[in-house]
Amino acid sequence: PLVRAMSYALVHGVYWKLLVWPTFLCYDYSFDAIPLVRAIGDVRLLLPLASYLSLAMLLCLSMDALRPHGGARSKTSRRTRQAPIV
């Protein structure tokens, strides 16, 4: 089960790399095109780690951009009345 999970993570990393930097595109992956990851210390696991971290960072940044910011700005914005945009 661990070999399968690490290999799936590697495939996710390869697809993320192809999404970001599509230099080598192949229309047909054969049986052993992406070899299995058999050890936890394999250097190739840095690719899915970087892809998962960048995806989490993009998710956090987008959630922060969509969230209304609280604090001192929200108290002052309640007191001041702004004209509606027509």
CSV table of N, CA and C in Angstrom, one decimal:
chain,number,residue,atom,x,y,z
A,1,PRO,N,0.8,-1.2,0.0
A,1,PRO,CA,0.0,0.0,0.0
A,1,PRO,C,0.8,1.3,0.0
A,2,LEU,N,2.0,1.2,0.7
A,2,LEU,CA,2.9,2.4,0.7
A,2,LEU,C,3.5,2.7,-0.7
A,3,VAL,N,3.9,1.6,-1.4
A,3,VAL,CA,4.5,1.8,-2.7
A,3,VAL,C,3.4,2.4,-3.6
A,4,ARG,N,2.2,2.0,-3.5
A,4,ARG,CA,1.1,2.5,-4.4
A,4,ARG,C,0.8,4.0,-4.1
A,5,ALA,N,0.8,4.3,-2.8
A,5,ALA,CA,0.5,5.7,-2.4
A,5,ALA,C,1.7,6.6,-2.9
A,6,MET,N,2.9,6.2,-2.7
A,6,MET,CA,4.0,7.0,-3.1
A,6,MET,C,4.1,7.1,-4.7
A,7,SER,N,3.7,6.0,-5.4
A,7,SER,CA,3.7,6.1,-6.8
A,7,SER,C,2.6,7.0,-7.3
A,8,TYR,N,1.4,7.0,-6.7
A,8,TYR,CA,0.4,7.9,-7.1
A,8,TYR,C,0.8,9.3,-6.8
A,9,ALA,N,1.5,9.6,-5.7
A,9,ALA,CA,2.0,10.9,-5.4
A,9,ALA,C,2.9,11.4,-6.5
A,10,LEU,N,3.8,10.5,-6.9
A,10,LEU,CA,4.7,10.8,-8.0
A,10,LEU,C,4.0,11.1,-9.3
A,11,VAL,N,3.0,10.4,-9.6
A,11,VAL,CA,2.2,10.7,-10.8
A,11,VAL,C,1.5,12.1,-10.7
A,12,HIS,N,1.0,12.4,-9.5
A,12,HIS,CA,0.4,13.7,-9.3
A,12,HIS,C,1.5,14.8,-9.5
A,13,GLY,N,2.7,14.6,-9.0
A,13,GLY,CA,3.8,15.5,-9.2
A,13,GLY,C,4.2,15.7,-10.7
A,14,VAL,N,4.2,14.6,-11.4
A,14,VAL,CA,4.5,14.6,-12.8
A,14,VAL,C,3.5,15.4,-13.6
A,15,TYR,N,2.2,15.2,-13.3
A,15,TYR,CA,1.1,15.9,-14.0
A,15,TYR,C,1.1,17.4,-13.6
A,16,TRP,N,1.5,17.7,-12.4
A,16,TRP,CA,1.6,19.1,-12.0
A,16,TRP,C,2.7,19.8,-12.7
A,17,LYS,N,3.8,19.1,-12.9
A,17,LYS,CA,5.0,19.6,-13.6
A,17,LYS,C,4.6,19.8,-15.1
A,18,LEU,N,3.9,18.9,-15.7
A,18,LEU,CA,3.4,19.1,-17.0
A,18,LEU,C,2.4,20.2,-17.2
A,19,LEU,N,1.6,20.4,-16.2
A,19,LEU,CA,0.7,21.5,-16.2
A,19,LEU,C,1.4,22.9,-16.1
A,20,VAL,N,2.4,23.0,-15.3
A,20,VAL,CA,3.2,24.2,-15.2
A,20,VAL,C,4.2,24.4,-16.3
A,21,TRP,N,4.9,23.3,-16.7
A,21,TRP,CA,6.0,23.4,-17.6
A,21,TRP,C,5.9,22.3,-18.6
A,22,PRO,N,5.0,22.5,-19.7
A,22,PRO,CA,4.8,21.4,-20.6
A,22,PRO,C,5.8,21.2,-21.7
A,23,THR,N,7.0,20.7,-21.4
A,23,THR,CA,8.0,20.6,-22.4
A,23,THR,C,7.9,19.2,-23.1
A,24,PHE,N,7.7,18.2,-22.3
A,24,PHE,CA,7.7,16.8,-22.9
A,24,PHE,C,6.3,16.3,-22.7
A,25,LEU,N,5.5,16.4,-23.8
A,25,LEU,CA,4.1,15.9,-23.8
A,25,LEU,C,4.1,14.6,-24.6
A,26,CYS,N,3.4,13.6,-24.0
A,26,CYS,CA,3.3,12.3,-24.6
A,26,CYS,C,1.8,11.9,-24.7
A,27,TYR,N,1.3,11.4,-25.8
A,27,TYR,CA,-0.1,11.1,-25.9
A,27,TYR,C,-0.4,9.7,-25.4
A,28,ASP,N,0.7,8.9,-25.2
A,28,ASP,CA,0.5,7.5,-24.8
A,28,ASP,C,1.5,7.1,-23.8
A,29,TYR,N,1.1,6.9,-22.5
A,29,TYR,CA,2.1,6.4,-21.5
A,29,TYR,C,1.9,4.9,-21.5
A,30,SER,N,3.1,4.2,-21.6
A,30,SER,CA,3.0,2.7,-21.6
A,30,SER,C,3.0,2.2,-20.2
A,31,PHE,N,3.2,0.9,-20.0
A,31,PHE,CA,3.0,0.3,-18.7
A,31,PHE,C,4.0,0.9,-17.6
A,32,ASP,N,5.3,1.0,-18.0
A,32,ASP,CA,6.3,1.4,-17.0
A,32,ASP,C,6.9,2.7,-17.4
A,33,ALA,N,6.1,3.6,-17.9
A,33,ALA,CA,6.7,4.9,-18.3
A,33,ALA,C,7.1,5.7,-17.1
A,34,ILE,N,6.4,5.6,-16.0
A,34,ILE,CA,6.7,6.3,-14.7
A,34,ILE,C,7.0,5.1,-13.7
A,35,PRO,N,8.3,4.9,-13.4
A,35,PRO,CA,8.6,3.7,-12.6
A,35,PRO,C,8.0,3.9,-11.1
A,36,LEU,N,7.9,2.7,-10.5
A,36,LEU,CA,7.3,2.7,-9.1
A,36,LEU,C,8.3,3.3,-8.1
A,37,VAL,N,7.8,3.9,-7.1
A,37,VAL,CA,8.6,4.4,-6.0
A,37,VAL,C,8.6,3.4,-4.9
A,38,ARG,N,9.7,2.8,-4.6
A,38,ARG,CA,9.8,1.7,-3.6
A,38,ARG,C,10.4,2.1,-2.3
A,39,ALA,N,11.0,3.3,-2.2
A,39,ALA,CA,11.6,3.7,-0.9
A,39,ALA,C,11.1,5.1,-0.5
A,40,ILE,N,11.0,5.3,0.8
A,40,ILE,CA,10.5,6.6,1.2
A,40,ILE,C,11.5,7.7,1.0
A,41,GLY,N,12.8,7.3,0.9
A,41,GLY,CA,13.9,8.3,0.7
A,41,GLY,C,14.2,8.6,-0.7
A,42,ASP,N,13.3,8.2,-1.6
A,42,ASP,CA,13.5,8.5,-3.0
A,42,ASP,C,13.4,10.0,-3.3
A,43,VAL,N,14.4,10.5,-4.1
A,43,VAL,CA,14.5,11.9,-4.4
A,43,VAL,C,13.3,12.4,-5.2
A,44,ARG,N,12.8,11.5,-6.0
A,44,ARG,CA,11.7,11.9,-6.9
A,44,ARG,C,10.4,12.3,-6.1
A,45,LEU,N,10.4,11.9,-4.8
A,45,LEU,CA,9.2,12.3,-4.0
A,45,LEU,C,9.2,13.8,-3.7
A,46,LEU,N,10.3,14.5,-4.0
A,46,LEU,CA,10.3,16.0,-3.8
A,46,LEU,C,9.4,16.7,-4.8
A,47,LEU,N,9.2,16.1,-5.9
A,47,LEU,CA,8.3,16.7,-6.9
A,47,LEU,C,6.8,16.7,-6.4
A,48,PRO,N,6.3,15.6,-5.9
A,48,PRO,CA,4.9,15.7,-5.4
A,48,PRO,C,4.8,16.6,-4.2
A,49,LEU,N,5.9,16.6,-3.4
A,49,LEU,CA,5.9,17.4,-2.2
A,49,LEU,C,5.8,18.9,-2.6
A,50,ALA,N,6.6,19.3,-3.6
A,50,ALA,CA,6.5,20.6,-4.0
A,50,ALA,C,5.2,21.0,-4.7
A,51,SER,N,4.6,20.0,-5.4
A,51,SER,CA,3.3,20.3,-6.1
A,51,SER,C,2.2,20.4,-5.0
A,52,TYR,N,2.2,19.5,-4.0
A,52,TYR,CA,1.2,19.6,-3.0
A,52,TYR,C,1.3,20.9,-2.2
A,53,LEU,N,2.6,21.3,-1.9
A,53,LEU,CA,2.8,22.5,-1.1
A,53,LEU,C,2.4,23.8,-1.9
A,54,SER,N,2.7,23.8,-3.2
A,54,SER,CA,2.3,24.9,-4.1
A,54,SER,C,0.8,25.0,-4.2
A,55,LEU,N,0.1,23.8,-4.4
A,55,LEU,CA,-1.3,23.8,-4.5
A,55,LEU,C,-2.0,24.3,-3.2
A,56,ALA,N,-1.4,23.9,-2.0
A,56,ALA,CA,-2.0,24.4,-0.7
A,56,ALA,C,-1.7,25.9,-0.6
A,57,MET,N,-0.6,26.4,-1.0
A,57,MET,CA,-0.3,27.8,-1.0
A,57,MET,C,-1.2,28.6,-1.9
A,58,LEU,N,-1.5,28.1,-3.1
A,58,LEU,CA,-2.5,28.8,-3.9
A,58,LEU,C,-3.9,28.8,-3.4
A,59,LEU,N,-4.2,27.7,-2.7
A,59,LEU,CA,-5.6,27.6,-2.1
A,59,LEU,C,-5.7,28.6,-0.9
A,60,CYS,N,-4.6,28.6,-0.1
A,60,CYS,CA,-4.7,29.6,1.0
A,60,CYS,C,-4.7,31.0,0.5
A,61,LEU,N,-3.9,31.4,-0.5
A,61,LEU,CA,-3.9,32.7,-1.0
A,61,LEU,C,-5.2,33.1,-1.6
A,62,SER,N,-5.9,32.2,-2.3
A,62,SER,CA,-7.2,32.5,-2.9
A,62,SER,C,-8.3,32.6,-1.9
A,63,MET,N,-8.2,31.7,-0.8
A,63,MET,CA,-9.2,31.9,0.2
A,63,MET,C,-9.0,33.2,1.0
A,64,ASP,N,-7.8,33.6,1.2
A,64,ASP,CA,-7.5,34.9,1.9
A,64,ASP,C,-8.0,36.0,1.0
A,65,ALA,N,-7.9,35.9,-0.3
A,65,ALA,CA,-8.3,37.0,-1.2
A,65,ALA,C,-9.9,37.1,-1.2
A,66,LEU,N,-10.5,36.0,-1.0
A,66,LEU,CA,-12.0,36.0,-1.0
A,66,LEU,C,-12.6,36.3,0.3
A,67,ARG,N,-11.8,36.2,1.4
A,67,ARG,CA,-12.4,36.4,2.7
A,67,ARG,C,-12.4,37.9,3.1
A,68,PRO,N,-13.5,38.4,3.6
A,68,PRO,CA,-13.5,39.8,4.0
A,68,PRO,C,-12.6,39.9,5.3
A,69,HIS,N,-11.8,40.9,5.2
A,69,HIS,CA,-10.8,41.1,6.3
A,69,HIS,C,-11.5,41.8,7.5
A,70,GLY,N,-11.2,41.3,8.6
A,70,GLY,CA,-11.8,41.9,9.9
A,70,GLY,C,-10.8,42.9,10.5
A,71,GLY,N,-11.0,43.1,11.8
A,71,GLY,CA,-10.1,44.0,12.5
A,71,GLY,C,-10.5,45.4,12.5
A,72,ALA,N,-9.6,46.3,12.5
A,72,ALA,CA,-9.8,47.8,12.6
A,72,ALA,C,-10.5,48.3,11.4
A,73,ARG,N,-10.2,47.7,10.2
A,73,ARG,CA,-10.8,48.2,9.0
A,73,ARG,C,-12.3,48.0,9.0
A,74,SER,N,-12.8,46.9,9.6
A,74,SER,CA,-14.2,46.6,9.5
A,74,SER,C,-15.0,47.6,10.5
A,75,LYS,N,-14.4,48.0,11.6
A,75,LYS,CA,-15.0,48.9,12.5
A,75,LYS,C,-15.2,50.3,11.9
A,76,THR,N,-14.2,50.7,11.2
A,76,THR,CA,-14.2,52.0,10.6
A,76,THR,C,-15.2,52.0,9.4
A,77,SER,N,-15.2,50.9,8.7
A,77,SER,CA,-16.1,50.9,7.5
A,77,SER,C,-17.6,50.9,7.9
A,78,ARG,N,-17.9,50.4,9.1
A,78,ARG,CA,-19.3,50.4,9.6
A,78,ARG,C,-19.7,51.8,9.9
A,79,ARG,N,-18.8,52.6,10.4
A,79,ARG,CA,-19.1,54.0,10.9
A,79,ARG,C,-19.3,54.9,9.7
A,80,THR,N,-18.4,54.8,8.7
A,80,THR,CA,-18.5,55.7,7.6
A,80,THR,C,-19.5,55.2,6.5
A,81,ARG,N,-20.2,56.0,6.0
A,81,ARG,CA,-21.2,55.6,5.0
A,81,ARG,C,-20.7,56.0,3.6
A,82,GLN,N,-20.7,55.1,2.7
A,82,GLN,CA,-20.2,55.3,1.4
A,82,GLN,C,-21.4,55.4,0.4
A,83,ALA,N,-21.2,56.2,-0.6
A,83,ALA,CA,-22.3,56.4,-1.6
A,83,ALA,C,-22.4,55.1,-2.4
A,84,PRO,N,-23.6,54.7,-2.8
A,84,PRO,CA,-23.7,53.5,-3.7
A,84,PRO,C,-23.2,53.8,-5.1
A,85,ILE,N,-22.6,52.8,-5.7
A,85,ILE,CA,-22.2,53.0,-7.1
A,85,ILE,C,-23.4,52.7,-8.0
A,86,VAL,N,-23.6,53.7,-8.8
A,86,VAL,CA,-24.8,53.6,-9.7
A,86,VAL,C,-24.4,53.2,-11.1
